Coordinates of N, CA and C in Angstrom, one line a residue:
M1 N 0.8 -1.2 0.0 CA 0.0 0.0 0.0 C 0.9 1.3 0.0
E2 N 1.9 1.2 0.8 CA 2.8 2.4 0.9 C 3.5 2.7 -0.5
N3 N 3.9 1.7 -1.2 CA 4.4 1.9 -2.6 C 3.5 2.5 -3.5
N4 N 2.2 2.1 -3.5 CA 1.2 2.7 -4.3 C 1.0 4.2 -4.0
K5 N 1.0 4.5 -2.7 CA 0.9 5.9 -2.3 C 2.0 6.8 -2.8
N6 N 3.3 6.3 -2.7 CA 4.4 7.0 -3.2 C 4.3 7.1 -4.7
L7 N 3.9 6.1 -5.4 CA 3.7 6.1 -6.9 C 2.7 7.2 -7.3
A8 N 1.6 7.3 -6.5 CA 0.6 8.3 -6.8 C 1.1 9.7 -6.6
V9 N 1.9 9.9 -5.6 CA 2.5 11.2 -5.4 C 3.5 11.5 -6.5
S10 N 4.3 10.6 -6.9 CA 5.2 10.8 -8.0 C 4.4 11.1 -9.3
R11 N 3.3 10.3 -9.5 CA 2.5 10.6 -10.7 C 2.0 12.0 -10.7
K12 N 1.5 12.4 -9.6 CA 0.9 13.8 -9.5 C 2.0 14.8 -9.8
E13 N 3.2 14.6 -9.2 CA 4.3 15.5 -9.5 C 4.7 15.5 -10.9
F14 N 4.7 14.3 -11.5 CA 5.1 14.2 -12.9 C 4.1 14.9 -13.8
D15 N 2.8 14.7 -13.5 CA 1.8 15.4 -14.3 C 2.0 16.9 -14.3
K16 N 2.4 17.5 -13.2 CA 2.7 18.9 -13.1 C 3.8 19.3 -14.0
I17 N 4.9 18.4 -13.9 CA 6.1 18.7 -14.8 C 5.7 18.6 -16.2
Y18 N 4.9 17.6 -16.6 CA 4.5 17.4 -18.0 C 3.8 18.6 -18.5
L19 N 2.8 19.0 -17.7 CA 2.0 20.2 -18.2 C 2.8 21.5 -18.2
R20 N 3.8 21.6 -17.4 CA 4.7 22.8 -17.3 C 5.7 22.8 -18.5
Y21 N 6.3 21.6 -18.8 CA 7.4 21.6 -19.8 C 7.0 21.2 -21.2
K22 N 5.9 20.5 -21.3 CA 5.5 20.0 -22.7 C 5.4 21.1 -23.8
P23 N 4.8 22.2 -23.5 CA 4.7 23.2 -24.6 C 6.1 23.7 -25.0
K24 N 7.0 24.0 -24.1 CA 8.4 24.5 -24.4 C 9.1 23.4 -25.2
L25 N 9.0 22.1 -24.7 CA 9.7 21.0 -25.3 C 9.2 20.8 -26.7
L26 N 7.9 20.9 -26.9 CA 7.3 20.6 -28.2 C 7.8 21.7 -29.2
R27 N 7.8 23.0 -28.8 CA 8.3 24.0 -29.7 C 9.8 23.8 -30.0
Y28 N 10.6 23.4 -29.0 CA 12.0 23.2 -29.2 C 12.2 22.1 -30.2
V29 N 11.5 21.0 -30.1 CA 11.7 19.8 -31.0 C 11.2 20.2 -32.4
Y30 N 10.1 20.9 -32.4 CA 9.5 21.3 -33.8 C 10.5 22.2 -34.5
T31 N 11.1 23.1 -33.7 CA 12.1 24.0 -34.3 C 13.3 23.2 -34.9
M32 N 13.6 22.1 -34.3 CA 14.8 21.4 -34.7 C 14.4 20.5 -36.0
I33 N 13.2 20.0 -36.0 CA 13.0 19.0 -37.2 C 11.9 19.6 -38.1
E34 N 11.1 20.6 -37.7 CA 10.1 21.2 -38.5 C 9.1 20.2 -39.1
N35 N 8.7 19.2 -38.3 CA 7.7 18.3 -38.7 C 6.9 18.0 -37.5
R36 N 5.6 18.5 -37.5 CA 4.7 18.5 -36.4 C 4.5 17.1 -35.8
D37 N 4.2 16.1 -36.7 CA 3.9 14.8 -36.2 C 5.1 14.1 -35.5
M38 N 6.2 14.3 -36.2 CA 7.5 13.7 -35.6 C 7.8 14.4 -34.3
A39 N 7.6 15.7 -34.2 CA 7.9 16.5 -33.0 C 7.1 16.0 -31.8
E40 N 5.8 15.7 -32.1 CA 4.9 15.2 -31.0 C 5.3 13.8 -30.6
D41 N 5.7 13.0 -31.5 CA 6.2 11.6 -31.2 C 7.5 11.7 -30.3
I42 N 8.4 12.6 -30.7 CA 9.6 12.7 -30.0 C 9.4 13.2 -28.6
V43 N 8.5 14.2 -28.4 CA 8.2 14.7 -27.1 C 7.6 13.6 -26.2
Q44 N 6.7 12.8 -26.8 CA 6.1 11.7 -26.0 C 7.2 10.7 -25.6
E45 N 8.1 10.4 -26.5 CA 9.2 9.4 -26.2 C 10.1 10.0 -25.1
T46 N 10.3 11.3 -25.2 CA 11.2 12.0 -24.2 C 10.5 11.9 -22.8
F47 N 9.2 12.2 -22.7 CA 8.6 12.1 -21.4 C 8.5 10.6 -21.0
Y48 N 8.4 9.7 -21.9 CA 8.4 8.3 -21.5 C 9.7 7.9 -20.9
E49 N 10.8 8.5 -21.4 CA 12.2 8.3 -20.8 C 12.2 8.9 -19.4
A50 N 11.6 10.0 -19.3 CA 11.6 10.7 -17.9 C 10.8 9.9 -16.9
V51 N 9.7 9.2 -17.4 CA 9.0 8.3 -16.5 C 9.8 7.1 -16.2
R52 N 10.4 6.5 -17.2 CA 11.2 5.3 -17.0 C 12.4 5.6 -16.0
K53 N 12.9 6.8 -16.1 CA 14.1 7.1 -15.3 C 13.7 8.2 -14.2
Y54 N 12.5 8.0 -13.7 CA 12.0 9.1 -12.8 C 12.8 9.3 -11.6
D55 N 13.5 8.3 -11.1 CA 14.3 8.5 -9.9 C 15.5 9.4 -10.2
V56 N 16.0 9.3 -11.4 CA 17.1 10.3 -11.8 C 16.5 11.6 -12.2
F57 N 15.5 11.6 -13.0 CA 14.8 12.8 -13.5 C 14.3 13.7 -12.4
S58 N 13.6 13.1 -11.4 CA 13.0 13.9 -10.4 C 14.0 14.6 -9.5
T59 N 15.2 14.1 -9.4 CA 16.2 14.7 -8.5 C 17.2 15.5 -9.3
H60 N 17.0 15.6 -10.6 CA 18.0 16.3 -11.4 C 17.8 17.8 -11.2
P61 N 19.0 18.5 -11.0 CA 18.9 19.9 -10.7 C 18.4 20.8 -11.9
N62 N 18.4 20.3 -13.1 CA 17.9 21.1 -14.2 C 17.0 20.1 -15.1
Q63 N 15.8 20.0 -14.7 CA 14.9 19.1 -15.3 C 14.6 19.5 -16.8
M64 N 14.5 20.7 -17.1 CA 14.2 21.2 -18.4 C 15.5 20.8 -19.3
G65 N 16.6 21.0 -18.8 CA 17.9 20.7 -19.5 C 17.9 19.2 -19.8
W66 N 17.5 18.4 -18.8 CA 17.5 16.9 -18.9 C 16.5 16.6 -20.1
L67 N 15.4 17.2 -20.1 CA 14.4 17.0 -21.2 C 14.9 17.4 -22.5
Y68 N 15.6 18.6 -22.6 CA 16.2 19.0 -23.9 C 17.2 18.0 -24.4
Q69 N 18.1 17.6 -23.5 CA 19.2 16.7 -23.9 C 18.6 15.3 -24.3
T70 N 17.6 14.8 -23.6 CA 16.9 13.6 -24.0 C 16.2 13.7 -25.4
A71 N 15.6 14.9 -25.6 CA 14.9 15.1 -26.8 C 15.9 15.2 -28.0
R72 N 17.1 15.8 -27.7 CA 18.1 15.8 -28.8 C 18.6 14.4 -29.2
Y73 N 18.7 13.5 -28.2 CA 19.1 12.1 -28.5 C 17.9 11.4 -29.3
K74 N 16.7 11.7 -28.9 CA 15.6 11.1 -29.6 C 15.5 11.7 -31.0
I75 N 15.8 12.9 -31.3 CA 15.8 13.5 -32.6 C 16.9 12.7 -33.5
K76 N 18.1 12.6 -32.9 CA 19.1 11.9 -33.6 C 18.7 10.5 -34.0
E77 N 18.1 9.8 -33.0 CA 17.7 8.5 -33.2 C 16.6 8.4 -34.3
C78 N 15.7 9.3 -34.3 CA 14.7 9.3 -35.3 C 15.3 9.6 -36.7
V79 N 16.2 10.5 -36.8 CA 16.8 10.8 -38.1 C 17.6 9.7 -38.6
R80 N 18.3 9.0 -37.7 CA 19.1 7.8 -38.1 C 18.2 6.7 -38.7
K81 N 17.0 6.5 -38.1 CA 16.1 5.5 -38.5 C 15.5 5.8 -39.9
V82 N 15.3 7.1 -40.1 CA 14.7 7.6 -41.4 C 15.7 7.7 -42.5
K83 N 16.9 8.2 -42.2 CA 17.9 8.5 -43.2 C 18.3 7.3 -44.1
P84 N 18.5 6.1 -43.6 CA 19.0 5.0 -44.5 C 18.0 4.7 -45.5
H85 N 16.7 4.9 -45.3 CA 15.6 4.5 -46.2 C 15.4 5.5 -47.3
A86 N 15.8 6.7 -47.1 CA 15.6 7.7 -48.1 C 16.4 8.9 -47.7
E87 N 16.7 9.7 -48.7 CA 17.4 11.0 -48.4 C 16.3 11.9 -48.0
V88 N 16.0 11.8 -46.7 CA 14.9 12.7 -46.1 C 15.5 13.9 -45.5
R89 N 15.0 15.0 -45.8 CA 15.3 16.2 -45.1 C 14.0 16.7 -44.5
F90 N 14.0 17.1 -43.3 CA 12.8 17.6 -42.7 C 12.5 19.0 -43.2
E91 N 11.4 19.1 -43.9 CA 11.0 20.4 -44.5 C 9.9 21.1 -43.6
P92 N 10.0 22.4 -43.6 CA 8.9 23.1 -42.8 C 7.5 22.8 -43.4
T93 N 6.6 22.8 -42.4 CA 5.2 22.6 -42.8 C 4.5 23.8 -42.2
Q94 N 3.4 24.1 -42.8 CA 2.5 25.2 -42.3 C 1.8 24.7 -41.1
L95 N 1.8 25.4 -40.0 CA 1.1 25.0 -38.8 C 0.2 26.0 -38.4
E96 N -1.0 25.6 -37.9 CA -1.9 26.4 -37.2 C -1.6 26.2 -35.8
P97 N -1.3 27.2 -35.0 CA -1.0 26.9 -33.6 C -2.2 26.3 -32.8
S98 N -1.9 25.4 -32.0 CA -3.0 24.8 -31.2 C -3.4 25.8 -30.1
D99 N -4.5 25.5 -29.4 CA -4.9 26.4 -28.3 C -3.8 26.5 -27.2
E100 N -3.2 25.4 -27.0 CA -2.1 25.3 -26.0 C -1.0 26.2 -26.3
E101 N -0.7 26.4 -27.6 CA 0.4 27.2 -28.0 C 0.1 28.6 -28.4
E102 N -1.2 28.9 -28.4 CA -1.7 30.2 -28.9 C -0.9 31.4 -28.3
G103 N -0.6 31.3 -27.0 CA 0.1 32.4 -26.3 C 1.5 32.6 -26.6
Y104 N 2.1 31.7 -27.3 CA 3.5 31.7 -27.6 C 3.8 32.2 -29.0
C105 N 4.8 33.1 -29.2 CA 5.1 33.5 -30.6 C 6.1 32.5 -31.2
K106 N 7.2 32.3 -30.6 CA 8.2 31.3 -31.1 C 8.8 30.7 -29.9
A107 N 9.4 29.5 -30.1 CA 10.1 28.8 -29.1 C 11.3 29.6 -28.7
E108 N 11.7 29.5 -27.4 CA 12.9 30.2 -26.9 C 14.1 29.8 -27.7
M109 N 14.2 28.5 -27.9 CA 15.3 27.9 -28.5 C 15.4 28.4 -30.0
E110 N 14.3 28.4 -30.7 CA 14.2 28.8 -32.1 C 14.7 30.2 -32.2
M111 N 14.2 31.1 -31.3 CA 14.6 32.5 -31.3 C 16.1 32.6 -31.1
V112 N 16.6 32.0 -30.1 CA 18.1 32.1 -29.8 C 18.9 31.6 -31.0
I113 N 18.5 30.4 -31.5 CA 19.3 29.8 -32.6 C 19.2 30.7 -33.9
K114 N 18.0 31.0 -34.2 CA 17.8 31.8 -35.5 C 18.4 33.2 -35.4
D115 N 18.3 33.8 -34.2 CA 18.9 35.1 -34.0 C 20.4 35.1 -33.9
T116 N 21.0 34.0 -33.6 CA 22.4 33.9 -33.3 C 23.2 33.4 -34.5
L117 N 22.6 32.4 -35.3 CA 23.3 31.7 -36.3 C 23.0 32.4 -37.7
T118 N 24.0 32.4 -38.5 CA 23.8 32.8 -39.9 C 23.2 31.6 -40.6
A119 N 22.7 31.8 -41.9 CA 22.0 30.7 -42.6 C 23.0 29.6 -42.8
E120 N 24.3 29.9 -43.1 CA 25.3 28.8 -43.3 C 25.5 28.0 -42.0
E121 N 25.6 28.7 -40.9 CA 25.8 28.1 -39.6 C 24.5 27.2 -39.2
M122 N 23.4 27.7 -39.6 CA 22.1 27.0 -39.3 C 22.1 25.7 -40.1
L123 N 22.5 25.7 -41.3 CA 22.6 24.5 -42.1 C 23.6 23.5 -41.5
R124 N 24.7 24.0 -41.1 CA 25.8 23.2 -40.5 C 25.2 22.6 -39.2
F125 N 24.5 23.4 -38.4 CA 23.9 22.9 -37.2 C 23.0 21.8 -37.4
R126 N 22.1 21.9 -38.4 CA 21.1 20.9 -38.7 C 21.9 19.6 -39.2
R127 N 22.8 19.8 -40.1 CA 23.5 18.6 -40.7 C 24.2 17.8 -39.6
Y128 N 24.9 18.5 -38.7 CA 25.7 17.8 -37.7 C 24.8 17.3 -36.5
F129 N 24.0 18.2 -35.9 CA 23.3 17.9 -34.7 C 22.0 17.1 -35.0
L130 N 21.3 17.4 -36.0 CA 20.0 16.9 -36.3 C 20.0 15.7 -37.3
W131 N 20.7 15.9 -38.3 CA 20.7 14.9 -39.4 C 21.8 13.8 -39.2
G132 N 22.7 14.0 -38.2 CA 23.7 13.0 -37.9 C 24.8 12.9 -38.9
E133 N 25.0 13.9 -39.7 CA 26.1 13.8 -40.7 C 27.4 13.9 -39.9
S134 N 28.4 13.2 -40.4 CA 29.7 13.2 -39.7 C 30.5 14.5 -40.1
I135 N 31.5 14.8 -39.3 CA 32.4 15.9 -39.6 C 33.0 15.7 -41.0
A136 N 33.4 14.5 -41.4 CA 34.0 14.2 -42.7 C 33.0 14.5 -43.8
E137 N 31.7 14.1 -43.6 CA 30.7 14.4 -44.7 C 30.5 15.9 -44.9
I138 N 30.4 16.6 -43.8 CA 30.1 18.0 -43.8 C 31.3 18.7 -44.4
A139 N 32.5 18.3 -44.0 CA 33.8 18.9 -44.5 C 33.8 18.7 -46.1
E140 N 33.5 17.5 -46.5 CA 33.6 17.3 -48.0 C 32.5 18.1 -48.7
R141 N 31.3 18.2 -48.1 CA 30.3 19.0 -48.7 C 30.6 20.5 -48.8
E142 N 31.3 21.0 -47.8 CA 31.7 22.4 -47.7 C 33.1 22.6 -48.3
N143 N 33.8 21.6 -48.8 CA 35.1 21.6 -49.4 C 36.1 22.3 -48.5
V144 N 36.2 21.8 -47.2 CA 37.2 22.2 -46.3 C 37.8 20.9 -45.6
S145 N 38.9 21.1 -44.9 CA 39.5 20.0 -44.2 C 38.6 19.5 -43.0
E146 N 38.8 18.3 -42.6 CA 38.0 17.8 -41.4 C 38.4 18.6 -40.2
N147 N 39.7 18.9 -40.1 CA 40.1 19.7 -38.9 C 39.5 21.1 -38.9
N148 N 39.4 21.7 -40.1 CA 38.7 23.0 -40.2 C 37.3 22.8 -39.7
M149 N 36.6 21.8 -40.2 CA 35.2 21.6 -39.8 C 35.0 21.3 -38.3
R150 N 35.9 20.6 -37.7 CA 35.9 20.4 -36.3 C 35.9 21.7 -35.5
V151 N 36.8 22.6 -36.0 CA 36.9 23.9 -35.4 C 35.6 24.7 -35.6
K152 N 35.0 24.6 -36.8 CA 33.8 25.3 -37.1 C 32.6 24.8 -36.2
V153 N 32.5 23.5 -36.0 CA 31.5 22.9 -35.2 C 31.7 23.3 -33.7
T154 N 32.9 23.3 -33.3 CA 33.2 23.7 -31.9 C 32.8 25.1 -31.7
R155 N 33.1 26.0 -32.6 CA 32.8 27.4 -32.5 C 31.3 27.6 -32.5
L156 N 30.6 26.8 -33.3 CA 29.1 26.8 -33.4 C 28.5 26.4 -32.1
K157 N 29.0 25.4 -31.4 CA 28.5 25.0 -30.1 C 28.7 26.1 -29.1
K158 N 29.9 26.7 -29.1 CA 30.2 27.8 -28.2 C 29.3 29.0 -28.4
K159 N 29.1 29.3 -29.6 CA 28.2 30.4 -30.0 C 26.8 30.2 -29.5
I160 N 26.3 29.0 -29.6 CA 24.9 28.7 -29.1 C 24.9 28.7 -27.6
E161 N 25.9 28.1 -27.0 CA 26.0 28.1 -25.5 C 26.0 29.5 -25.0
S162 N 26.8 30.3 -25.6 CA 26.9 31.7 -25.1 C 25.6 32.5 -25.3
A163 N 25.0 32.3 -26.4 CA 23.7 32.9 -26.6 C 22.6 32.5 -25.6
L164 N 22.6 31.2 -25.3 CA 21.7 30.6 -24.4 C 21.9 31.2 -23.0
K165 N 23.2 31.3 -22.6 CA 23.6 31.9 -21.3 C 23.1 33.3 -21.2
D166 N 23.3 34.1 -22.3 CA 22.9 35.5 -22.3 C 21.4 35.6 -22.2
K167 N 20.7 34.6 -22.8 CA 19.2 34.7 -22.7 C 18.7 34.5 -21.3
E168 N 19.4 33.7 -20.5 CA 18.9 33.4 -19.2 C 19.1 34.6 -18.3

């Protein structure tokens, strides 16, 4: 009986977390892959991981960061599954905002990334972080050395991290 009571409290706490973070996480994932159905699936899988690892998640000092990081892994996993079957690139779709999202203009992450990165950097960001292309593949595509591309990707990470810190 005691275990069921603790589980109910955890469920109640988790429901609050879910309602609090789902809109932000959905906007973040959609910004990354620009496909509404996939974004919703990835968010559900991310929260499923949070439930599965609730003991770790519930005590994590930055739960939103934990969710963002898990969502990034889920995005990469999704892209890897789709990529071998076809040369798929996630294309923007026209969306009508849901009632839940009506009050939001753009995702925080989308604003930070789009305001911070040039078009060239944004493409590099998507290729490396979202589509799972290797440094070698991107370097060949951009006609630069692998070492040069490693430096560019490292600078890209630092630029995003800096912009996110400034946003906080």
